[in-house]
Short mmCIF file of C-alpha atoms and ligand atoms in Angstrom, two decimals:
data_model
loop_
_atom_site.label_atom_id
_atom_site.label_comp_id
_atom_site.label_asym_id
_atom_site.label_seq_id
_atom_site.Cartn_x
_atom_site.Cartn_y
_atom_site.Cartn_z
CA UNK A 83 0.14 0.62 -0.05
CA UNK A 84 1.23 3.19 -0.46
CA UNK A 85 2.05 5.79 2.05
CA UNK A 86 3.22 9.88 3.00
CA UNK A 87 6.18 9.88 3.47
CA UNK A 88 7.86 9.39 6.75
CA UNK A 89 7.36 12.71 8.52
CA UNK A 90 4.55 13.77 6.48
CA UNK A 91 1.05 12.97 7.65
CA UNK A 92 -2.74 12.33 6.74
CA UNK A 93 -5.47 14.36 8.05
CA UNK A 94 -8.28 12.29 8.18
CA UNK A 95 -10.91 14.03 9.26
CA UNK A 96 -10.75 12.81 12.76
CA UNK A 97 -6.91 13.93 12.42
CA UNK A 98 -8.51 17.26 10.95
CA UNK A 99 -11.05 18.39 13.58
CA UNK A 100 -8.01 17.52 15.89
CA UNK A 101 -5.36 19.67 14.77
CA UNK A 102 -8.22 22.31 13.41
CA UNK A 103 -9.09 23.11 17.79
CA UNK A 104 -5.62 24.63 17.94
CA UNK A 105 -6.36 26.04 15.04
CA UNK A 106 -8.90 28.17 15.66
CA UNK A 107 -7.98 28.58 19.17
CA UNK A 108 -4.60 30.28 17.99
CA UNK A 109 -6.63 32.38 15.45
CA UNK A 110 -9.14 33.41 18.50
CA UNK A 111 -6.39 34.71 20.38
CA UNK A 112 -4.33 35.57 18.32
CA UNK A 113 -7.10 38.45 16.53
CA UNK A 114 -8.48 39.26 20.40
CA UNK A 115 -4.44 40.92 21.09
CA UNK A 116 -4.97 42.98 17.73
CA UNK A 117 -2.72 41.17 15.47
CA UNK A 118 -3.81 40.86 11.83
CA UNK A 119 -3.61 37.69 10.08
CA UNK A 120 -0.67 37.30 6.53
CA UNK A 121 0.38 34.53 4.99
CA UNK A 122 3.86 33.56 2.09
CA UNK A 123 5.17 31.44 -0.15
CA UNK A 124 6.29 27.99 0.04
CA UNK A 125 8.53 28.11 -1.82
CA UNK A 126 11.43 31.10 -1.86
CA UNK A 127 14.97 31.30 -3.10
CA UNK A 128 17.12 29.44 -1.43
CA UNK A 129 19.06 33.29 -1.61
CA UNK A 130 17.09 34.21 1.33
CA UNK A 131 18.17 31.71 4.21
CA UNK A 132 21.84 31.47 2.86
CA UNK A 133 22.40 35.51 2.83
CA UNK A 134 23.63 36.42 5.41
CA UNK A 135 23.39 33.07 7.45
CA UNK A 136 20.55 34.45 8.86
CA UNK A 137 18.29 31.68 9.93
CA UNK A 138 21.72 29.75 11.24
CA UNK A 139 23.58 26.59 10.19
CA UNK A 140 21.80 23.95 11.63
CA UNK A 141 18.20 25.22 9.94
CA UNK A 142 20.18 25.08 6.21
CA UNK A 143 21.32 21.51 6.82
CA UNK A 144 17.55 20.18 6.97
CA UNK A 145 16.78 22.34 3.80
CA UNK A 146 14.53 20.77 0.93
CA UNK A 147 16.14 21.94 -1.96
CA UNK A 148 15.61 21.41 -5.61
CA UNK A 149 16.56 23.38 -8.42
CA UNK A 150 12.84 24.55 -10.60
CA UNK A 151 12.22 23.56 -14.03
CA UNK A 152 13.15 27.27 -14.70
CA UNK A 153 16.92 26.67 -12.72
CA UNK A 154 16.28 28.59 -10.20
CA UNK A 155 17.62 26.99 -6.56
CA UNK A 156 14.64 26.95 -4.57
CA UNK A 157 13.95 25.96 -0.96
CA UNK A 158 10.20 24.77 0.73
CA UNK A 159 10.00 27.28 3.79
CA UNK A 160 11.85 25.96 6.52
CA UNK A 161 10.87 29.06 9.10
CA UNK A 162 8.06 32.11 8.17
CA UNK A 163 10.52 34.64 10.07
CA UNK A 164 12.89 35.44 6.64
CA UNK A 165 9.84 35.51 4.40
CA UNK A 166 8.01 37.79 6.83
CA UNK A 167 11.22 40.04 6.51
CA UNK A 168 11.27 40.69 3.01
CA UNK A 169 7.97 40.84 3.20
CA UNK A 170 7.97 44.42 5.50
CA UNK A 171 10.99 45.48 4.01
CA UNK A 172 9.26 45.45 0.12
CA UNK A 173 5.78 47.60 1.75
CA UNK A 174 6.45 48.72 5.52
CA UNK A 175 6.33 52.27 3.57
CA UNK A 176 2.41 51.20 3.71
CA UNK A 177 1.33 50.41 7.11
CA UNK A 178 1.49 52.02 10.80
CA UNK A 179 4.10 51.33 13.29
CA UNK A 180 4.24 48.84 14.96
CA UNK A 181 3.41 45.78 12.75
CA UNK A 182 1.35 43.20 14.80
CA UNK A 183 1.23 40.25 12.09
CA UNK A 184 -0.22 36.71 12.61
CA UNK A 185 -0.08 33.45 10.03
CA UNK A 186 -0.51 29.91 10.13
CA UNK A 187 0.90 27.66 7.63
CA UNK A 188 2.86 24.56 7.12
CA UNK A 189 6.78 24.69 7.08
CA UNK A 190 9.42 22.25 6.34
CA UNK A 191 12.67 20.54 7.42
CA UNK A 192 14.64 17.77 7.37
CA UNK A 193 15.32 16.74 10.64
CA UNK A 194 15.53 13.81 12.09
CA UNK A 195 12.78 11.34 13.41
CA UNK A 196 12.44 11.91 16.90
CA UNK A 197 9.02 12.52 19.07
CA UNK A 198 7.55 15.88 18.45
CA UNK A 199 9.60 16.05 15.11
CA UNK A 200 7.72 15.41 11.63
CA UNK A 201 8.97 17.28 8.92
CA UNK A 202 5.94 19.07 7.49
CA UNK A 203 4.59 20.48 10.61
CA UNK A 204 2.25 23.76 11.20
CA UNK A 205 3.11 27.12 13.10
CA UNK A 206 1.65 29.57 14.01
CA UNK A 207 3.96 33.20 14.37
CA UNK A 208 3.06 36.25 15.76
CA UNK A 209 5.42 39.21 15.47
CA UNK A 210 5.82 42.98 16.51
CA UNK A 211 7.54 45.36 13.48
CA UNK A 212 9.02 48.23 14.07
CA UNK A 213 8.62 48.79 18.45
CA UNK A 214 11.31 48.04 20.97
CA UNK A 215 9.88 48.27 23.85
CA UNK A 216 9.72 45.65 26.69
CA UNK A 217 5.94 46.44 25.80
CA UNK A 218 5.79 44.31 22.63
CA UNK A 219 8.31 42.18 24.50
CA UNK A 220 5.25 41.34 27.05
CA UNK A 221 2.28 41.79 24.52
CA UNK A 222 4.05 38.08 22.63
CA UNK A 223 5.21 36.85 25.56
CA UNK A 224 1.47 36.95 27.74
CA UNK A 225 -0.40 36.22 24.17
CA UNK A 226 1.36 32.18 23.71
CA UNK A 227 0.64 32.21 26.90
CA UNK A 228 -3.02 32.89 26.35
CA UNK A 229 -3.29 31.11 23.41
CA UNK A 230 -2.35 27.67 25.58
CA UNK A 231 -4.28 28.75 28.21
CA UNK A 232 -7.79 28.63 25.75
CA UNK A 233 -5.93 24.41 24.74
CA UNK A 234 -7.24 24.28 29.11
CA UNK A 235 -3.48 24.78 30.11
CA UNK A 236 -2.73 26.63 33.35
CA UNK A 237 0.90 26.89 34.89
CA UNK A 238 0.67 23.90 36.76
CA UNK A 239 0.93 22.25 33.63
CA UNK A 240 3.37 25.17 30.93
CA UNK A 241 6.85 27.60 31.94
CA UNK A 242 8.12 30.33 29.55
CA UNK A 243 11.49 30.68 30.05
CA UNK A 244 12.89 34.11 29.79
CA UNK A 245 16.39 34.80 28.62
CA UNK A 246 18.65 37.40 26.54
CA UNK A 247 21.67 36.78 24.32
CA UNK A 248 22.77 40.81 24.66
CA UNK A 249 23.14 39.54 28.25
CA UNK A 250 25.43 36.63 27.57
CA UNK A 251 27.28 39.19 25.14
CA UNK A 252 27.99 40.99 27.33
CA UNK A 253 28.89 38.53 29.82
CA UNK A 254 30.52 36.58 27.40
CA UNK A 255 32.72 39.40 26.25
CA UNK A 256 33.64 40.42 30.29
CA UNK A 257 34.86 36.82 30.44
CA UNK A 258 37.45 38.10 27.44
CA UNK A 259 35.62 35.74 24.19
CA UNK A 260 36.37 37.58 21.42
CA UNK A 261 33.23 38.56 19.36
CA UNK A 262 33.73 35.68 16.21
CA UNK A 263 33.63 33.05 19.30
CA UNK A 264 30.36 34.17 20.73
CA UNK A 265 27.85 32.18 18.27
CA UNK A 266 30.26 29.02 19.09
CA UNK A 267 29.51 29.34 22.67
CA UNK A 268 25.71 30.33 22.29
CA UNK A 269 25.38 27.18 20.39
CA UNK A 270 27.02 24.95 23.24
CA UNK A 271 24.66 26.91 25.20
CA UNK A 272 22.02 26.30 23.22
CA UNK A 273 22.95 22.46 24.26
CA UNK A 274 23.57 22.80 28.04
CA UNK A 275 20.88 20.18 28.84
CA UNK A 276 21.24 17.77 26.43
CA UNK A 277 25.07 16.97 26.35
CA UNK A 278 27.58 15.57 28.05
CA UNK A 279 29.88 17.99 30.28
CA UNK A 280 32.69 16.10 28.49
CA UNK A 281 31.15 17.43 25.08
CA UNK A 282 30.86 20.45 25.75
CA UNK A 283 33.84 20.97 27.17
CA UNK A 284 35.54 20.04 24.36
CA UNK A 285 33.39 21.92 21.62
CA UNK A 286 34.82 25.34 24.35
CA UNK A 287 38.39 24.61 24.22
CA UNK A 288 39.81 27.71 22.73
CA UNK A 289 37.35 29.98 22.82
CA UNK A 290 38.32 31.53 26.52
CA UNK A 291 35.72 30.89 28.40
CA UNK A 292 35.52 27.39 30.47
CA UNK A 293 31.89 25.43 30.89
CA UNK A 294 32.00 26.39 34.84
CA UNK A 295 31.86 29.61 34.36
CA UNK A 296 28.74 29.48 31.78
CA UNK A 297 27.11 27.14 34.67
CA UNK A 298 28.02 29.62 36.92
CA UNK A 299 26.07 32.75 35.16
CA UNK A 300 23.04 30.39 34.32
CA UNK A 301 22.89 30.31 38.35
CA UNK A 302 23.23 33.70 38.92
CA UNK A 303 21.18 36.76 39.99
CA UNK A 304 18.94 37.20 37.42
CA UNK A 305 19.98 40.29 35.15
CA UNK A 306 17.63 43.14 35.30
CA UNK A 307 16.71 43.81 31.73
CA UNK A 308 13.75 41.45 32.97
CA UNK A 309 12.16 42.90 35.19
CA UNK A 310 9.54 45.40 32.95
CA UNK A 311 8.77 42.27 31.36
CA UNK A 312 7.94 40.97 34.89
CA UNK A 313 6.05 43.99 35.75
CA UNK A 314 4.35 43.68 32.74
CA UNK A 315 3.00 40.51 33.05
CA UNK A 316 2.85 40.59 36.75
CA UNK A 317 -0.09 43.38 36.18
CA UNK A 318 -1.79 41.01 33.82
CA UNK A 319 -1.95 38.11 36.00
CA UNK A 320 0.05 35.67 34.49
CA UNK A 321 3.47 35.75 36.28
CA UNK A 322 3.26 32.55 37.81
CA UNK A 323 3.89 31.62 33.33
CA UNK A 324 7.44 32.75 33.46
CA UNK A 325 10.08 31.93 34.87
CA UNK A 326 14.23 33.12 33.95
CA UNK A 327 16.42 30.49 32.59
CA UNK A 328 19.49 31.83 31.01
CA UNK A 329 20.96 28.43 29.40
CA UNK A 330 17.80 29.24 27.30
CA UNK A 331 19.67 31.01 23.75
CA UNK A 332 17.95 29.63 21.08
CA UNK A 333 19.31 27.41 17.93
CA UNK A 334 18.47 30.10 15.25
CA UNK A 335 21.41 32.76 14.66
CA UNK A 336 19.44 36.60 13.64
CA UNK A 337 17.98 36.99 17.62
CA UNK A 338 19.95 40.05 19.14
CA UNK A 339 18.90 40.28 22.50
CA UNK A 340 15.32 39.14 24.29
CA UNK A 341 14.95 35.17 23.56
CA UNK A 342 12.10 33.01 25.58
CA UNK A 343 10.58 28.82 24.93
CA UNK A 344 7.94 27.16 26.39
CA UNK A 345 7.83 24.07 28.19
CA UNK A 346 5.73 21.93 29.65
CA UNK A 347 7.12 21.34 33.78
CA UNK A 348 6.87 17.76 33.28
CA UNK A 349 10.05 18.61 30.02
CA UNK A 350 9.16 15.94 28.86
CA UNK A 351 8.38 17.06 25.28
CA UNK A 352 10.68 19.18 23.57
CA UNK A 353 9.82 23.43 23.23
CA UNK A 354 5.82 24.28 22.40
CA UNK A 355 6.74 27.65 21.20
CA UNK A 356 10.30 29.82 20.79
CA UNK A 357 10.83 33.38 20.03
CA UNK A 358 13.21 36.49 20.23
CA UNK A 359 14.11 39.49 19.40
CA UNK A 360 15.37 40.09 16.12
CA UNK A 361 15.99 43.56 15.77
CA UNK A 362 19.06 44.24 13.46
CA UNK A 363 17.22 41.44 10.56
CA UNK A 364 15.62 43.17 8.75
CA UNK A 365 18.57 45.66 8.35
CA UNK A 366 20.76 42.80 7.81
CA UNK A 367 18.28 41.76 5.04
CA UNK A 368 17.78 44.97 3.04
CA UNK A 369 22.10 46.36 3.23
CA UNK A 370 20.19 49.12 5.92
CA UNK A 371 17.36 50.40 3.45
CA UNK A 372 15.22 48.96 6.43
CA UNK A 373 16.17 49.39 10.02
CA UNK A 374 12.90 48.91 11.99
CA UNK A 375 13.02 46.53 15.41
CA UNK A 376 11.39 43.45 16.08
CA UNK A 377 10.22 40.29 18.40
CA UNK A 378 8.29 37.46 17.46
CA UNK A 379 8.12 34.05 18.09
CA UNK A 380 6.32 30.21 16.54
CA UNK A 381 4.67 27.26 17.90
CA UNK A 382 4.39 24.55 16.80
CA UNK A 383 0.84 22.13 16.45
CA UNK A 384 3.24 18.39 16.69
CA UNK A 385 4.55 19.31 19.95
CA UNK A 386 1.16 20.88 21.79
CA UNK A 387 -0.91 18.30 20.51
CA UNK A 388 1.41 15.44 22.32
CA UNK A 389 1.06 17.43 24.79
CA UNK A 390 -3.06 17.89 25.00
CA UNK A 391 -2.62 14.42 24.67
CA UNK A 392 -1.07 13.65 27.87
CA UNK A 393 -3.25 16.47 29.97
CA UNK A 394 -5.72 14.87 30.69
CA UNK A 395 -8.04 18.10 30.90
CA UNK A 396 -6.63 19.87 28.08
CA UNK A 397 -7.49 16.31 26.07
CA UNK A 398 -11.62 16.61 27.81
CA UNK A 399 -11.94 20.20 27.14
CA UNK A 400 -10.76 19.47 23.58
CA UNK A 401 -12.78 16.02 23.03
CA UNK A 402 -15.61 18.27 24.45
CA UNK A 403 -15.48 20.75 21.68
CA UNK A 404 -15.27 18.24 19.07
CA UNK A 405 -17.84 16.31 20.14
CA UNK A 406 -19.98 19.49 20.71
CA UNK A 407 -19.30 20.44 16.70
CA UNK A 408 -20.37 18.12 14.99
CA UNK A 409 -20.77 17.47 10.73
CA UNK A 410 -24.29 17.42 11.06
CA UNK A 411 -26.89 19.51 13.34
CA UNK A 412 -30.68 18.47 11.47
CA UNK A 413 -31.29 15.28 9.45
CA UNK A 414 -33.60 15.53 7.19
CA UNK A 415 -35.96 11.77 6.55
CA UNK A 416 -38.37 11.83 3.61
CA UNK A 417 -40.34 9.59 4.78
CA UNK A 418 -43.08 9.51 1.84
CA UNK A 419 -40.80 9.96 -2.08
CA UNK A 420 -43.90 12.04 -3.46
CA UNK A 421 -42.74 14.58 -1.11
CA UNK A 422 -38.84 14.51 -1.93
CA UNK A 423 -39.28 18.03 -3.95
CA UNK A 424 -40.65 19.75 0.00
CA UNK A 425 -37.98 17.90 2.14
CA UNK A 426 -35.62 19.51 -0.74
CA UNK A 427 -36.96 22.80 0.05
CA UNK A 428 -37.26 22.44 3.67
CA UNK A 429 -33.23 21.38 4.05
CA UNK A 430 -32.25 24.36 1.57
CA UNK A 431 -33.88 27.05 3.88
CA UNK A 432 -32.44 25.11 7.17
CA UNK A 433 -28.99 25.40 5.25
CA UNK A 434 -29.63 29.18 4.28
CA UNK A 435 -30.90 29.65 8.24
CA UNK A 436 -27.09 28.67 8.69
CA UNK A 437 -28.06 25.20 10.19
CA UNK A 438 -26.07 22.22 8.38
CA UNK A 439 -28.51 19.77 7.31
CA UNK A 440 -27.97 16.57 5.58
CA UNK A 441 -30.72 14.45 3.55
CA UNK A 442 -30.37 10.83 1.80
CA UNK A 443 -29.61 10.89 -1.72
CA UNK A 444 -31.13 8.35 -2.60
CA UNK A 445 -35.11 6.80 -1.55
CA UNK A 446 -34.35 4.84 1.31
CA UNK A 447 -36.65 3.33 4.52
CA UNK A 448 -37.00 5.40 7.45
CA UNK A 449 -35.31 2.59 9.23
CA UNK A 450 -32.93 3.22 7.73
CA UNK A 451 -32.86 6.60 7.72
CA UNK A 452 -33.13 6.65 11.18
CA UNK A 453 -29.87 5.36 11.30
CA UNK A 454 -28.57 7.27 9.63
CA UNK A 455 -29.55 10.46 11.58
CA UNK A 456 -28.00 8.85 15.01
CA UNK A 457 -24.77 8.19 13.02
CA UNK A 458 -24.08 11.20 11.33
CA UNK A 459 -24.81 13.46 15.36
CA UNK A 460 -27.39 15.35 14.30
CA UNK A 461 -29.50 16.53 17.50
CA UNK A 462 -32.92 16.04 15.71
CA UNK A 463 -34.59 14.90 13.03
CA UNK A 464 -36.86 16.49 11.00
CA UNK A 465 -40.00 13.98 8.79
CA UNK A 466 -41.24 14.79 5.92
CA UNK A 467 -43.80 12.34 5.25
CA UNK A 468 -48.08 11.80 5.24
CA UNK A 469 -48.15 14.66 8.16
CA UNK A 470 -47.33 17.54 5.09
CA UNK A 471 -48.08 20.16 5.56
CA UNK A 472 -47.04 19.44 8.66
CA UNK A 473 -43.28 17.88 9.91
CA UNK A 474 -42.71 15.66 12.96
CA UNK A 475 -39.58 16.38 14.86
CA UNK A 476 -37.89 14.26 16.35
CA UNK A 477 -35.55 14.83 19.34
CA UNK A 478 -32.53 12.74 19.00
CA UNK A 479 -30.73 12.71 22.84
CA UNK A 480 -33.95 13.17 24.69
CA UNK A 481 -36.11 10.45 22.30
CA UNK A 482 -39.31 13.11 22.21
CA UNK A 483 -40.99 13.73 18.96
CA UNK A 484 -43.29 16.87 17.85
CA UNK A 485 -45.45 17.35 14.79
CA UNK A 486 -45.34 21.60 13.98
CA UNK A 487 -46.10 22.68 10.95
CA UNK A 488 -43.59 22.88 7.86
CA UNK A 489 -44.46 26.55 8.34
CA UNK A 490 -43.34 26.57 11.56
CA UNK A 491 -39.73 25.59 10.88
CA UNK A 492 -37.73 28.96 11.15
CA UNK A 493 -39.43 29.98 14.31
CA UNK A 494 -38.10 26.23 16.18
CA UNK A 495 -34.51 26.00 14.89
CA UNK A 496 -34.57 29.58 16.20
CA UNK A 497 -35.66 28.51 19.59
CA UNK A 498 -33.65 25.44 19.35
CA UNK A 499 -30.11 28.18 18.47
CA UNK A 500 -30.82 30.69 21.63
P1 HAM B 246 11.38 27.41 16.03
O1 HAM B 246 12.27 27.35 17.79
O2 HAM B 246 12.43 27.27 14.81
O3 HAM B 246 11.50 29.31 15.61
O4 HAM B 246 9.76 26.42 16.24
C1 HAM B 246 9.47 26.72 17.07
C2 HAM B 246 8.24 26.00 17.21
O5 HAM B 246 8.07 25.60 16.29
C3 HAM B 246 8.93 25.11 18.11
O6 HAM B 246 9.38 25.27 19.28
C4 HAM B 246 7.85 23.81 17.57
O7 HAM B 246 7.13 23.93 18.48
C5 HAM B 246 7.59 24.19 16.57
N1 HAM B 246 8.66 22.69 15.67
C6 HAM B 246 9.58 23.48 14.69
N2 HAM B 246 10.38 22.88 13.92
C7 HAM B 246 9.43 21.74 14.12
C8 HAM B 246 9.92 20.10 13.46
N3 HAM B 246 10.24 19.14 12.60
N4 HAM B 246 7.98 19.54 13.60
C9 HAM B 246 8.26 19.81 14.98
N5 HAM B 246 7.41 20.74 15.29
C10 HAM B 246 8.43 22.18 15.22
C11 HAM B 246 10.96 29.48 14.30
O8 HAM B 246 11.38 28.95 13.61
C12 HAM B 246 11.29 30.84 14.60
N6 HAM B 246 11.04 31.45 13.22
C13 HAM B 246 10.03 31.26 15.56
C14 HAM B 246 10.29 32.91 15.64
C15 HAM B 246 9.10 33.78 15.26
N7 HAM B 246 11.07 33.40 15.81
C16 HAM B 246 10.24 34.62 16.29
N8 HAM B 246 9.10 34.62 14.84
#
């Protein structure tokens, strides 16, 4: 049997409903925060990722790369940020700053197979461009928390870990690290919880800084850089969700200041989301023509869905939400075939009124139609038959019946809706 490629998913309706549950809440909360939706192309010129190697070496090794039929070197997008930067550079004058843009789209990375990592995944991105204040930092962090709260998680389930690359750069310079080795040291810090001390020490040789010095800085007092952000989050009642953790530096190269990652408290899984400030990316990509500060984050559907499956209250909330949203609300039973056109007209009026309604395409025994109605998940069956111009309405859950004139159906539907 033909199967999808490793790391790629088929979304059968059951799986699509779960995915949609997450995406709907992401979008809803982003809109509550006044963000506006955008998107870019799936395919980009490879140059966008290679120019100044902004994303960092790791992501370049994961690109789906090919030459198109016109001989262009193209890549499937591994992330939104370079595309967003390119688009903002092209048209920033059209928009009032700060821009608050979000997107929900699929991305492609040739990753090694592991839990929480696929080769095609959906990511929510939100970015604020043209504002450098702690206000925009706090706004984005609050939003990612509220998106996860909307999915049924609390402060006992998730934590946002804040760190700052500028604080690291200052510290490393004070240790005598030269600028050119700082990215190398950052890469070591990024792996500090995942690799053995020996492996880490080996990578630090020649950088001028020891593993102990890095560990002491992480264990030391938190830099004052976070005070304003933490105060804002406290004002929003969200401080239980955040902590300072200098072991976070993020793998992507373009971050220049604040960075953050969201984890499950048990830290069983990979990061649910990650982001930070990239105040120099637009200037770098436009050779200085557009110089706007920026901050953003991305959140993936795979890790979020895994955590929902592992968190009973979030799982119960998702299952209830999916059950409350059946494909069909009302099933129209054609009990008398000579009334089929009246039945179809009735179905049309039910759909026009905004309800989800289905009916059988071919003549079928009434009993079979009732079975189909039950299987569809509909709340009610409406029978068009011998009673016409009256119709029989059966509440499929309560097992009660009533007969009303078909002209009174609109009123009945409205009474059910409220
Ligand atoms: P990232 O940390 O590479 O950041 O990805 C963000 C999130 O996307 C991760 O925390 C994870 O949930 C999800 N993700 C990434 N790779 C995979 C994968 N292979 N399979 C499943 N999920 C994955 C970025 O992409 C930045 N561009 C985010 C950003 C936006 N920074 C500023 N603005």
